[in-house]
Short mmCIF file of C-alpha atoms and ligand atoms in Angstrom, two decimals:
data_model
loop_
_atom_site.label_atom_id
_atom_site.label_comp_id
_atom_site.label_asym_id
_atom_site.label_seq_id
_atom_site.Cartn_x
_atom_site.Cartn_y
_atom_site.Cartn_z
CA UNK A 1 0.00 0.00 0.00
CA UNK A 2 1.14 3.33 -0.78
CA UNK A 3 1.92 6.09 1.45
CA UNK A 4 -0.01 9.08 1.75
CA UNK A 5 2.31 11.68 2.24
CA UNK A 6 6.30 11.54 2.81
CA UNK A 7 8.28 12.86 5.51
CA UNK A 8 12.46 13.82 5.55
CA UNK A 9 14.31 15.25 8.44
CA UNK A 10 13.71 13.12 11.39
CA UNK A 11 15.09 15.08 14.22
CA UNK A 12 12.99 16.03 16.98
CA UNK A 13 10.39 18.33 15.16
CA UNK A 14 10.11 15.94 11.70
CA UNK A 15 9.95 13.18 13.98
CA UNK A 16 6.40 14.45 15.80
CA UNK A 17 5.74 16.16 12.37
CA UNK A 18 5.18 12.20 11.24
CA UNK A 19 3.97 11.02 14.47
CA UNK A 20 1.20 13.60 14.44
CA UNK A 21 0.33 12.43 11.10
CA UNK A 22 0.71 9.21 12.02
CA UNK A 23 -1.89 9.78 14.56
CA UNK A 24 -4.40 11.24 12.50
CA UNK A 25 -4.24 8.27 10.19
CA UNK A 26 -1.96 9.01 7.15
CA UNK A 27 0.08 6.57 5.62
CA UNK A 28 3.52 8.21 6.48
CA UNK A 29 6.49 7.04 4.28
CA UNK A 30 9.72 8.30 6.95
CA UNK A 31 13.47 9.04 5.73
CA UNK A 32 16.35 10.40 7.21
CA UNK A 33 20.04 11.25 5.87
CA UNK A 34 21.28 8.96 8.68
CA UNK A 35 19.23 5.55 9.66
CA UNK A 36 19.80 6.24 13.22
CA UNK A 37 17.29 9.02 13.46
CA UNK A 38 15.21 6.37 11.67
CA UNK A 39 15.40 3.54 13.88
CA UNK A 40 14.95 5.88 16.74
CA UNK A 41 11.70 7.32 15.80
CA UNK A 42 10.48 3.59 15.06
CA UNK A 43 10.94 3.14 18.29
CA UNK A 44 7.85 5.61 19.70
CA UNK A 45 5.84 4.03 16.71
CA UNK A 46 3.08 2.32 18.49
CA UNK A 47 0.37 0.92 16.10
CA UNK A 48 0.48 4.09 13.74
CA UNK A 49 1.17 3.66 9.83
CA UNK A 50 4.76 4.88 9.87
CA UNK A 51 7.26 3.00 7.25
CA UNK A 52 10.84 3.41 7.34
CA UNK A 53 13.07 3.88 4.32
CA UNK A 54 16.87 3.83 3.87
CA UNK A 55 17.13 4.90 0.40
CA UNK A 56 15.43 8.22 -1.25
CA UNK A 57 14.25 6.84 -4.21
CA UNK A 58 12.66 3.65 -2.77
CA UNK A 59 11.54 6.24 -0.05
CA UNK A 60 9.78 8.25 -3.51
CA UNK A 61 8.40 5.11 -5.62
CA UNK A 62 6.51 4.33 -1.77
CA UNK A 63 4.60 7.62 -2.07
CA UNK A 64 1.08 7.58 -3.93
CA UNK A 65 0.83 10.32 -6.84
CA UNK A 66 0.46 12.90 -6.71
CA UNK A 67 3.55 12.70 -4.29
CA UNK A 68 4.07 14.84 -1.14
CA UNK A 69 6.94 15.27 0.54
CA UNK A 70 7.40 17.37 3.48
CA UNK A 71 11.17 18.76 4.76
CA UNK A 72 11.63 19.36 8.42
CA UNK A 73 15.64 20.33 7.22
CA UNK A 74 17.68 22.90 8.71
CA UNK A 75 16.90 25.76 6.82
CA UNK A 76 19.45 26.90 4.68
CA UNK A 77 22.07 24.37 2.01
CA UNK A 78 20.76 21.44 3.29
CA UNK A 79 17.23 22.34 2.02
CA UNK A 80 18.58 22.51 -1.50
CA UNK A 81 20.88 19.36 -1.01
CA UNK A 82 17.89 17.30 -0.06
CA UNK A 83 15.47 18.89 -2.98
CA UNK A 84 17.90 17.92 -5.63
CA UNK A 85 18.54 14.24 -3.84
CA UNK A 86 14.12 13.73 -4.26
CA UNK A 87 14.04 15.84 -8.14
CA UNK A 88 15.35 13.23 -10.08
CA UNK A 89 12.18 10.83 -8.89
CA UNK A 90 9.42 13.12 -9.00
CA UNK A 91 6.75 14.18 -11.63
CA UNK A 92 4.50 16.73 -12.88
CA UNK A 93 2.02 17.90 -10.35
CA UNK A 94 4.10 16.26 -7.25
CA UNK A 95 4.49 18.35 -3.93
CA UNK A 96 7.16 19.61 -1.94
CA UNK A 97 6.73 21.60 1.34
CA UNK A 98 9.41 23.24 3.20
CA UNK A 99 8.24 23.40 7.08
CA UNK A 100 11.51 24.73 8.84
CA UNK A 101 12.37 28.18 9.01
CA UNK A 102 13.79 29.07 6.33
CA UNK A 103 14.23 32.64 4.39
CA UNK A 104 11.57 33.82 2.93
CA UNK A 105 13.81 34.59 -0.18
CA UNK A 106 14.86 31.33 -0.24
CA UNK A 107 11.68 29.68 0.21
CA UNK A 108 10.79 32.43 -2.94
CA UNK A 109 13.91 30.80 -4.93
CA UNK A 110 12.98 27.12 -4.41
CA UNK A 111 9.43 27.95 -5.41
CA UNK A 112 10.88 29.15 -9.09
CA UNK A 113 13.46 26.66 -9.84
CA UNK A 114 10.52 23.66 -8.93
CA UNK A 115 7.89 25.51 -10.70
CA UNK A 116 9.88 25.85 -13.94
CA UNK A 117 10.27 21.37 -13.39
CA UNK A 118 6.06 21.37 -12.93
CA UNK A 119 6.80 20.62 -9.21
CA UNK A 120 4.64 22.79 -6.65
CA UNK A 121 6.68 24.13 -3.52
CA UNK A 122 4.92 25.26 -0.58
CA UNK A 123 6.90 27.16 1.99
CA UNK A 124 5.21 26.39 5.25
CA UNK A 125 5.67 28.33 9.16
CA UNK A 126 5.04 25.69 11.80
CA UNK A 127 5.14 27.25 15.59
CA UNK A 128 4.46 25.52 18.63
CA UNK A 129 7.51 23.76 19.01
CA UNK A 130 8.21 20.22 19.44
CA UNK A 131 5.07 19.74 21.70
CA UNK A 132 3.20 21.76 19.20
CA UNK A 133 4.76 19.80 16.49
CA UNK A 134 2.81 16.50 17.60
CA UNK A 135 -0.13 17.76 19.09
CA UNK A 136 -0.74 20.58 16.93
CA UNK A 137 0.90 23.68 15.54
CA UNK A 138 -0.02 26.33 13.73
CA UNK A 139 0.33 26.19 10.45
CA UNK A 140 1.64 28.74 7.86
CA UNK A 141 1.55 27.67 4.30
CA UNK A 142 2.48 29.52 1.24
CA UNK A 143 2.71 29.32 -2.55
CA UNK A 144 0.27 28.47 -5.30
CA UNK A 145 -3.33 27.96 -3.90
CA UNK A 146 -3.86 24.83 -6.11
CA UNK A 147 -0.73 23.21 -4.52
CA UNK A 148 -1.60 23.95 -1.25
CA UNK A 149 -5.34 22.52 -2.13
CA UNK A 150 -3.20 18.92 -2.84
CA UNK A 151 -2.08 18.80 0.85
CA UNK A 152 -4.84 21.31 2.83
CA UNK A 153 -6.36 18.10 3.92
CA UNK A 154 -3.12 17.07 5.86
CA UNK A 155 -1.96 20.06 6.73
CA UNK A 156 -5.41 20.98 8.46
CA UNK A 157 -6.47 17.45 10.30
CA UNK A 158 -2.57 17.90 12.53
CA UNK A 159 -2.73 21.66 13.04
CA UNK A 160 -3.89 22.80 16.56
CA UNK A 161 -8.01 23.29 16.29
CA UNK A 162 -9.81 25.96 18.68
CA UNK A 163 -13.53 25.00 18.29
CA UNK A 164 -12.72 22.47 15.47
CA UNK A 165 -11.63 25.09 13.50
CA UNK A 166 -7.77 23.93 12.39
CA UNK A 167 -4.88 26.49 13.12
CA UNK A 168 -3.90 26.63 9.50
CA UNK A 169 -5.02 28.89 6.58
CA UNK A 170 -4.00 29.53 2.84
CA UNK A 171 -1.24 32.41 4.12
CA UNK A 172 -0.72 33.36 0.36
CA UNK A 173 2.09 33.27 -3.09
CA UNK A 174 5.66 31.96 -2.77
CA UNK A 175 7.23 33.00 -0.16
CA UNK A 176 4.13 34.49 2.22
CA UNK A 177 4.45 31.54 4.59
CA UNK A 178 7.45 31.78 5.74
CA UNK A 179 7.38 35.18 6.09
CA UNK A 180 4.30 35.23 8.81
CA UNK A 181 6.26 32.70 10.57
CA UNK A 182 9.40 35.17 10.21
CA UNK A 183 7.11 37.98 11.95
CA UNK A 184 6.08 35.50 14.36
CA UNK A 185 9.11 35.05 15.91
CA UNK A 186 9.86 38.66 15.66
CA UNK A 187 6.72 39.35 17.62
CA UNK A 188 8.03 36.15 19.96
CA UNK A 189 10.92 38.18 20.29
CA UNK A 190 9.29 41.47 21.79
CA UNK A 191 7.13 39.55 23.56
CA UNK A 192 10.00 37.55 25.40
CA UNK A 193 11.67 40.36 26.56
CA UNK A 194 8.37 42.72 27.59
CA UNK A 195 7.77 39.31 30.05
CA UNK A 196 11.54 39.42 31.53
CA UNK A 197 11.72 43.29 31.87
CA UNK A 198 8.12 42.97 33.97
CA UNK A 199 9.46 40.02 35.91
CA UNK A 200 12.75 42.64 36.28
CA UNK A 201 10.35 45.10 37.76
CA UNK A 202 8.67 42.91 40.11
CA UNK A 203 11.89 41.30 41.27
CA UNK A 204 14.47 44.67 41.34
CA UNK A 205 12.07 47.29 42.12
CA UNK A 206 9.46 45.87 44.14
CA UNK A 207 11.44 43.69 45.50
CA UNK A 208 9.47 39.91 45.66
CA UNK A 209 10.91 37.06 45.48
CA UNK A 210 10.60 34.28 42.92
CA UNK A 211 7.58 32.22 44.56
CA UNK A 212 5.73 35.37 44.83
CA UNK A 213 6.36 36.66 41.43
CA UNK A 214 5.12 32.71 40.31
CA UNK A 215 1.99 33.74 41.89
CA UNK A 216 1.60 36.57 39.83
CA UNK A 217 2.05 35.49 37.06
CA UNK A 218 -0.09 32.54 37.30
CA UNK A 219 -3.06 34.90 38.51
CA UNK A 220 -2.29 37.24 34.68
CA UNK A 221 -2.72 34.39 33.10
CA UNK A 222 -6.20 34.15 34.17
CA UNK A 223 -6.63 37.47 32.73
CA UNK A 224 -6.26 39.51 29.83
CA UNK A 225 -2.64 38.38 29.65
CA UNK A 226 -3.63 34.41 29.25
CA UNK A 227 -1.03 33.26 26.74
CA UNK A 228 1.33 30.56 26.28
CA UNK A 229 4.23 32.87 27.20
CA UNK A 230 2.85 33.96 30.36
CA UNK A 231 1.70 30.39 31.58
CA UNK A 232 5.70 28.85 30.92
CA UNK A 233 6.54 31.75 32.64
CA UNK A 234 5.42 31.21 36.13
CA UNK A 235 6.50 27.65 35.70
CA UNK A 236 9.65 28.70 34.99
CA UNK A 237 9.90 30.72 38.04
CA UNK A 238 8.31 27.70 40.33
CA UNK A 239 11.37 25.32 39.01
CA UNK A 240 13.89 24.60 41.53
CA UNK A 241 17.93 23.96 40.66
CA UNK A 242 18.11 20.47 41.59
CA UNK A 243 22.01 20.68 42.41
CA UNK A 244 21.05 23.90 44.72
CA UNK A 245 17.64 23.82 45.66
CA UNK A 246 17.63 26.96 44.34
CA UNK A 247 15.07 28.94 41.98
CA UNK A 248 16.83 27.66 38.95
CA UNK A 249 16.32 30.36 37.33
CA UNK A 250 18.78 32.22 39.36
CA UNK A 251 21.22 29.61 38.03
CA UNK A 252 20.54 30.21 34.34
CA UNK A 253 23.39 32.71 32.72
CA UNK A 254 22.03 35.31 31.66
CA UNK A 255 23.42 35.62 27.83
CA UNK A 256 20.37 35.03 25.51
CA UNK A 257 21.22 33.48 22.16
CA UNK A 258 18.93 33.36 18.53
CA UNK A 259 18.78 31.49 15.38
CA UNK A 260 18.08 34.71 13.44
CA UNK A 261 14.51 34.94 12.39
CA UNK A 262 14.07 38.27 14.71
CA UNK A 263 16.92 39.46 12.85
CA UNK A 264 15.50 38.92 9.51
CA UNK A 265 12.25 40.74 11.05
CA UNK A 266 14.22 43.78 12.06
CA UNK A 267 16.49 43.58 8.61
CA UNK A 268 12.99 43.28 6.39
CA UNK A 269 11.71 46.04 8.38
CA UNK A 270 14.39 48.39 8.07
CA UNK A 271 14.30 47.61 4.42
CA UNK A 272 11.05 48.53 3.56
CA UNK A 273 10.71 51.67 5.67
CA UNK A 274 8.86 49.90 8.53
CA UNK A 275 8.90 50.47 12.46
CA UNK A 276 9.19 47.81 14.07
CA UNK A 277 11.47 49.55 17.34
CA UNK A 278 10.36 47.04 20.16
CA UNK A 279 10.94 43.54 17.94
CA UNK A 280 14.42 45.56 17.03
CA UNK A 281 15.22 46.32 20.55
CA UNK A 282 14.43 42.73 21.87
CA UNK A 283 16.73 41.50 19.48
CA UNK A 284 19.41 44.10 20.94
CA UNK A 285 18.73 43.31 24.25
CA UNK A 286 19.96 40.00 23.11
CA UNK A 287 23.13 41.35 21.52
CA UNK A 288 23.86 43.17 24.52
CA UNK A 289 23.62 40.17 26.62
CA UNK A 290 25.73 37.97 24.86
CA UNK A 291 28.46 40.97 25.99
CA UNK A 292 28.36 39.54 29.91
CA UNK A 293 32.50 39.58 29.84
CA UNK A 294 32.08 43.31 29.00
CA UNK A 295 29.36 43.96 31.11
CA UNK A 296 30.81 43.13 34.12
CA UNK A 297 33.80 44.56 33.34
CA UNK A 298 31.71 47.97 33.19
CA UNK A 299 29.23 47.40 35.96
CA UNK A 300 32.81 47.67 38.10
CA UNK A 301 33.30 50.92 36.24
CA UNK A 302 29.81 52.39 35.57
CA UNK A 303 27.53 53.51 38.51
CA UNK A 304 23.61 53.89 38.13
CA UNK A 305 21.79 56.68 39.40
CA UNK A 306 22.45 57.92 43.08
CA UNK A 307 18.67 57.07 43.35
CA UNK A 308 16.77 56.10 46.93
CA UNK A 309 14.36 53.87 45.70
CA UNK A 310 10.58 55.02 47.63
CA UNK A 311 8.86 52.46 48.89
CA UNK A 312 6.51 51.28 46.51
CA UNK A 313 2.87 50.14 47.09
CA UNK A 314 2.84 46.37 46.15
CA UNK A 315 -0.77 46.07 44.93
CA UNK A 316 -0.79 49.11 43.15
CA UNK A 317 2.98 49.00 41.04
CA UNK A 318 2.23 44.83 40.66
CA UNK A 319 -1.35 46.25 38.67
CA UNK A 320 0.64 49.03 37.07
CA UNK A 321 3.32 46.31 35.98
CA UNK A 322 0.30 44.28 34.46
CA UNK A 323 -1.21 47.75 32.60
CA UNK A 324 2.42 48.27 31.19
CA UNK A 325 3.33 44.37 30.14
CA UNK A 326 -0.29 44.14 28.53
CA UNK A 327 0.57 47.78 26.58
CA UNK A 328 3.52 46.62 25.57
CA UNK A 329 1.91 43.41 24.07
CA UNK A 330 -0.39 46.01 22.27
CA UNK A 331 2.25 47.86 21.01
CA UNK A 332 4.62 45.18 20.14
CA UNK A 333 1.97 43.06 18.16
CA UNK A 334 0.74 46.60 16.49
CA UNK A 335 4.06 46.58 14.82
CA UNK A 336 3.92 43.20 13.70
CA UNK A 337 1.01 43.45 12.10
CA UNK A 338 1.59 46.68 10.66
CA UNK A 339 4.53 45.27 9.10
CA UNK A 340 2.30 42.21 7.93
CA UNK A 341 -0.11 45.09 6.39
CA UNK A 342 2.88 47.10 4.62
CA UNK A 343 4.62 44.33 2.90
CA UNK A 344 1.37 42.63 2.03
CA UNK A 345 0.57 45.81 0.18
CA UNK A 346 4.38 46.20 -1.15
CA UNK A 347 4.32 42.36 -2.21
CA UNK A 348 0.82 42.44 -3.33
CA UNK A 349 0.18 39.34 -1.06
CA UNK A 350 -3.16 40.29 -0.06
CA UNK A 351 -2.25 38.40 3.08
CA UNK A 352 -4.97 37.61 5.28
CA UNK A 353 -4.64 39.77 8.96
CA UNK A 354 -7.90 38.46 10.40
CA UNK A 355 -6.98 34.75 9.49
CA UNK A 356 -3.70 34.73 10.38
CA UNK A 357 -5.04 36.18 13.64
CA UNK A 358 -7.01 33.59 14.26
CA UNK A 359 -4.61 31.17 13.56
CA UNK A 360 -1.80 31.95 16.15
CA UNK A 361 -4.61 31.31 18.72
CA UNK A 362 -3.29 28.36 19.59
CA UNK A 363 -0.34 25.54 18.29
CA UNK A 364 2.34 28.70 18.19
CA UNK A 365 4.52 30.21 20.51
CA UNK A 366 2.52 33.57 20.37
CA UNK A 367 -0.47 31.89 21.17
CA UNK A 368 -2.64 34.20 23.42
CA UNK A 369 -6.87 34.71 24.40
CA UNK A 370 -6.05 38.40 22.86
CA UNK A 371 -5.24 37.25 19.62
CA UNK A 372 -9.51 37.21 19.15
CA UNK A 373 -9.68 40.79 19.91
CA UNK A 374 -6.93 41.20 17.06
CA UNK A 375 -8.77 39.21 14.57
CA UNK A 376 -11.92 41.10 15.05
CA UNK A 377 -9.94 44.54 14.68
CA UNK A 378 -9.48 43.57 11.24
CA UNK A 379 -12.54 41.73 10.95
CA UNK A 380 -14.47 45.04 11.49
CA UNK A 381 -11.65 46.97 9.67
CA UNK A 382 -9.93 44.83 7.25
CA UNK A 383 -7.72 47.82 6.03
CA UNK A 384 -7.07 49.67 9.73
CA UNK A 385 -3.47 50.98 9.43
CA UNK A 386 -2.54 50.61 12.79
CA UNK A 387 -4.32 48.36 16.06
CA UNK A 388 -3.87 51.26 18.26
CA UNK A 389 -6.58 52.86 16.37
CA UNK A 390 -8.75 50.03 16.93
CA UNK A 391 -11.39 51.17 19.33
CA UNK A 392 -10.91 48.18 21.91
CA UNK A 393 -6.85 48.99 21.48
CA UNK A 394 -7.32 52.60 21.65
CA UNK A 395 -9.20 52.64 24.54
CA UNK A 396 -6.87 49.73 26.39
CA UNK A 397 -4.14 51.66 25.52
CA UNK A 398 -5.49 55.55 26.63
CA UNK A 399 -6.35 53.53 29.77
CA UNK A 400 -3.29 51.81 30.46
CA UNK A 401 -0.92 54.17 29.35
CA UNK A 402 -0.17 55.45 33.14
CA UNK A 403 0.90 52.31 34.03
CA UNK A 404 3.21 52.20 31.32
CA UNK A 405 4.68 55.24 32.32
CA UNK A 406 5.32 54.74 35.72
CA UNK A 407 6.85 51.45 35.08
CA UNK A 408 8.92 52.99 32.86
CA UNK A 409 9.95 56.18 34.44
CA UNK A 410 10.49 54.04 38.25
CA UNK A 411 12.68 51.74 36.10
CA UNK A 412 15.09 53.98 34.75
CA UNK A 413 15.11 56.33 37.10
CA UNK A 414 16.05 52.72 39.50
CA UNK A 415 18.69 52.60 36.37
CA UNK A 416 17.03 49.60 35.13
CA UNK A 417 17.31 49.02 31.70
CA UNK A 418 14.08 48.55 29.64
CA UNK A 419 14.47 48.83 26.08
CA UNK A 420 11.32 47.43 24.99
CA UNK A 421 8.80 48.76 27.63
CA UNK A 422 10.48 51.97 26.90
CA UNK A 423 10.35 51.79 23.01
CA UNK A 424 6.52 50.50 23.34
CA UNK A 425 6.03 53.74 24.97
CA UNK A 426 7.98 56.11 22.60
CA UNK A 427 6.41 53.83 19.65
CA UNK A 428 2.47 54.98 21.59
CA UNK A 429 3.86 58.47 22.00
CA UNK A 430 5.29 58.93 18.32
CA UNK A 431 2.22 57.32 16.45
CA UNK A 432 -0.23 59.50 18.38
CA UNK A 433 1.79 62.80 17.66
CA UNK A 434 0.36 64.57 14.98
CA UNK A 435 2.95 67.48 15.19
CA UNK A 436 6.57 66.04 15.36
CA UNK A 437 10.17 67.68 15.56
CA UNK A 438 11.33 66.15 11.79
CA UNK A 439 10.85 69.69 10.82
CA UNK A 440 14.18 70.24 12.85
CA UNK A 441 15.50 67.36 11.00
CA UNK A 442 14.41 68.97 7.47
CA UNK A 443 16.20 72.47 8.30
CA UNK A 444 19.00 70.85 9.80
CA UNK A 445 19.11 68.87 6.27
CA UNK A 446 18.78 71.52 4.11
CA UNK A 447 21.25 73.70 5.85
CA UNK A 448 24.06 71.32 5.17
CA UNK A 449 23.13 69.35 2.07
CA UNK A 450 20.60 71.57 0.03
CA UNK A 451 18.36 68.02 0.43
CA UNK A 452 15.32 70.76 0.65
CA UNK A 453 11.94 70.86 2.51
CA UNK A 454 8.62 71.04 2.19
CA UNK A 455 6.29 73.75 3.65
CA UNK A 456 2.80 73.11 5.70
CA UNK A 457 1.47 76.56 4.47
CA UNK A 458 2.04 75.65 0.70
CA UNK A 459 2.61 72.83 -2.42
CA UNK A 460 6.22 71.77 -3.46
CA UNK A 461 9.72 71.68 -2.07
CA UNK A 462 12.00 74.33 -0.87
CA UNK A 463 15.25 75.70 0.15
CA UNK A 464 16.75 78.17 1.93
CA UNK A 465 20.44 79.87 1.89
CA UNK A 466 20.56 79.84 5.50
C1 6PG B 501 8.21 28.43 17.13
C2 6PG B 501 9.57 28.89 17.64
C3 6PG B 501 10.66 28.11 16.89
C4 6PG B 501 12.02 28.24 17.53
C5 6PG B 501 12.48 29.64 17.46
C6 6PG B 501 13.62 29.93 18.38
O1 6PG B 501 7.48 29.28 16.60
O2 6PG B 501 7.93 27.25 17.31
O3 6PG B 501 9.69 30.28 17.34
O4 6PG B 501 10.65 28.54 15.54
O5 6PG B 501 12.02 27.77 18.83
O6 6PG B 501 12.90 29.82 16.17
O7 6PG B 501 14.17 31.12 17.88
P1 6PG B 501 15.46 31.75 18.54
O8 6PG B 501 16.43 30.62 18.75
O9 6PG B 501 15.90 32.73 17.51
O10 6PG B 501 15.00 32.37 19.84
#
């Protein structure tokens, strides 16, 4: 019997990739570069239709037409290694789909070179992780709509469902997939490092310890701040060291590290004239803190602010830390999106803001109860520039704002350092400012390089001999 679809890469994530499908009763055809991956995977194989192959082409012929073949590969060569090891065995109408994170570019550049052979390419975002992986991600797919028809049937059935409606949507052409999932983790990026500069707060400037701040964040995520990144959270913070007893994550060094899909959020950004200043200073934050041999060398050298910290009200800053976090979430997703909406419109992707909305409800990293609100801000609106201006935002934000503030002006005025809760609030305070100071920037311009100016009292472009 034929498989049904055919999966290569069998480290952890391809390996639950094909259990999950397993599960949901495909015929999975497995193959990896290496047999031990192989063997080891047949292992967990209890009862599901999962066959093992050992050679690529035997591992093709075993696949019923029209063929699909899905790549959990790191992303980069060995993508292209493993695409022209399957080529040679394929036909017309066959199916290849690309669900690591790779480039959009590249995902762009596969798409052409198999479309010119008659071979559809679908570059496909999966979040959620290796859990999420076998119980259900979400699922990003892009490239040609007729393709993705071949496999929507798969793809659907082992993506996360929230009222039996599956995690996955048509995302859009070529390389549309993979950029979502590149935002995504942009987003997963600012959202990261909103959580640790609240937890920073509550530990530095309030002063509670770990259990207690455990406790607070398990009561959030009972809130408006339920989300998958607020729930690990507090379990993080109840895990003890077993060598010390210790919270362990006191015993965690503090340098973060990153595979480089926030980069290529901030880099596509900057490209295309987009701000995205709190997903671009999460992924600084993590620059500066692979620099810990430097910055201890300066925190010998450098004092903070000679700064007697008052006594802060513990009910009321812990709710103002919950105000600012959840405004930063605001602003931080705003920018995502925004940058969804721009390039959509620069591509002409036409991508999808309320679906893909509703699809990071659950399976992804992201996942969070306010990702409804989001997808019925565009619902209502499906061309709204900017979620602040959504009514619900708008007013969340106006309301919250204070608590933003304080947060932020406590914290560095403590000396802490809070790059994105700080750039949320700049990013609130800039978009809301109708009358700026780039006028300073214009004179200052066209004094020394003639680049002239326009006026707000008249049409066309001007200069002056200052
Ligand atoms: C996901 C995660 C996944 C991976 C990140 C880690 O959506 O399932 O985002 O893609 O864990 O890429 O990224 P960094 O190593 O850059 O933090």
């Amino acid at each position: 019997m034929l498989n049904t679809i055919g999966v290569i890469g069998l480290g952890v994530m391809g390996s639950n990739i094909a259990l999950n499908m397993a599960n949901k009763g495909e015929q999975v055809a497995v193959y990896n570069y290496t047999r031990d991956l192989t063997d080891k995977l047949l292992q967990k194989v209890e009862g599901q239709s999962l066959t093992p192959y050992y050679e690529i082409e035997e591992f093709v012929q075993a696949l019923e037409k029209p063929r699909k073949i899905f790549l959990m590969v790191t992303a980069g060569n060995a993508i292209d290694s493993v695409i022209q090891s399957v080529v040679p065995f394929l036909e017309k109408g066959d199916v290849i789909m690309d669900g690591g994170n790779s480039h959009y570019k590249d995902t762009e550049r596969r798409y052409d070179e198999l479309k010119a052979l008659g071979i559809g390419y679908l570059g496909i975002g999966i979040s959620g992780g290796e859990v999420g992986a076998l119980t259900g991600p979400s699922i990003m797919p892009g490239g040609d709509q007729e393709v993705y028809n071949k496999v929507a049937p798969i793809l659907t059935k082992i993506a996360a469902q929230v009222n039996d409606t599956p995690c996955c949507t048509y995302i859009g052409p070529k390389g549309a997939g993979h950029f979502v999932k590149m935002v995504h983790n942009g987003i997963e990026y600012a959202d990261m490092q909103l959580i640790a500069e609240a937890y920073t707060f509550l530990r530095k400037n309030i002063g509670l310890s770990v259990e207690e701040i455990a406790t607070i964040f398990e009561t959030w995520n009972q809130g408006e701040l339920k989300s998958y990144l607020i729930e690990i959270t507090a379990e993080i913070l109840r895990k003890k060291d077993e060598i010390t007893g210790l919270p362990l994550i006191d015993m965690i060094l503090d340098k973060a590290g990153q595979k480089g899909t926030g980069k290529w959020t901030s880099l596509q950004s900057i490209d295309n004239g987009i701000p995205t200043s709190i997903i671009t200073e999460a992924l600084f934050a993590r620059y500066i803190s692979s620099l810990k041999e430097e910055r201890i060398q300066a925190e010998a050298i450098l004092s903070g602010p000679n700064y007697k910290q008052q006594n802060l009200d513990r009910d009321v800053w812990i709710e103002y830390v919950r105000q600012a976090l959840y405004m930063g979430k605001i602003c931080a997703y705003a920018q995502g999106f925004t940058q969804y909406k721009m390039t959509s419109e620069l591509y002409e992707w036409r991508l999808p803001l309320k679906d893909i909305a509703l699809i990071f409800r659950s399976g992804c990293i992201i996942r969070a109860d306010f990702l409804n609100v989001i997808s019925e801000a565009y619902q209502k609106q499906p061309s709204l520039n900017n979620l602040l201006i959504d009514p619900y935002f708008a007013e969340k934000s106006m309301d919250y704002q204070n608590g933003l503030r304080k947060i932020v002006c406590e914290g560095i005025q403590a000396g802490n350092a809070f790059p994105c809760l700080s750039a949320s609030l700049t990013y609130y305070d800039s978009y809301r400012t109708g009358s700026s100071n780039a006028n300073m920037l214009q004179a200052q311009r066209d004094y020394f390089g003639a680049h002239t100016y326009e006026r707000i009292d008249a049409q066309g472009v001007f200069h002056t001999n200052w």
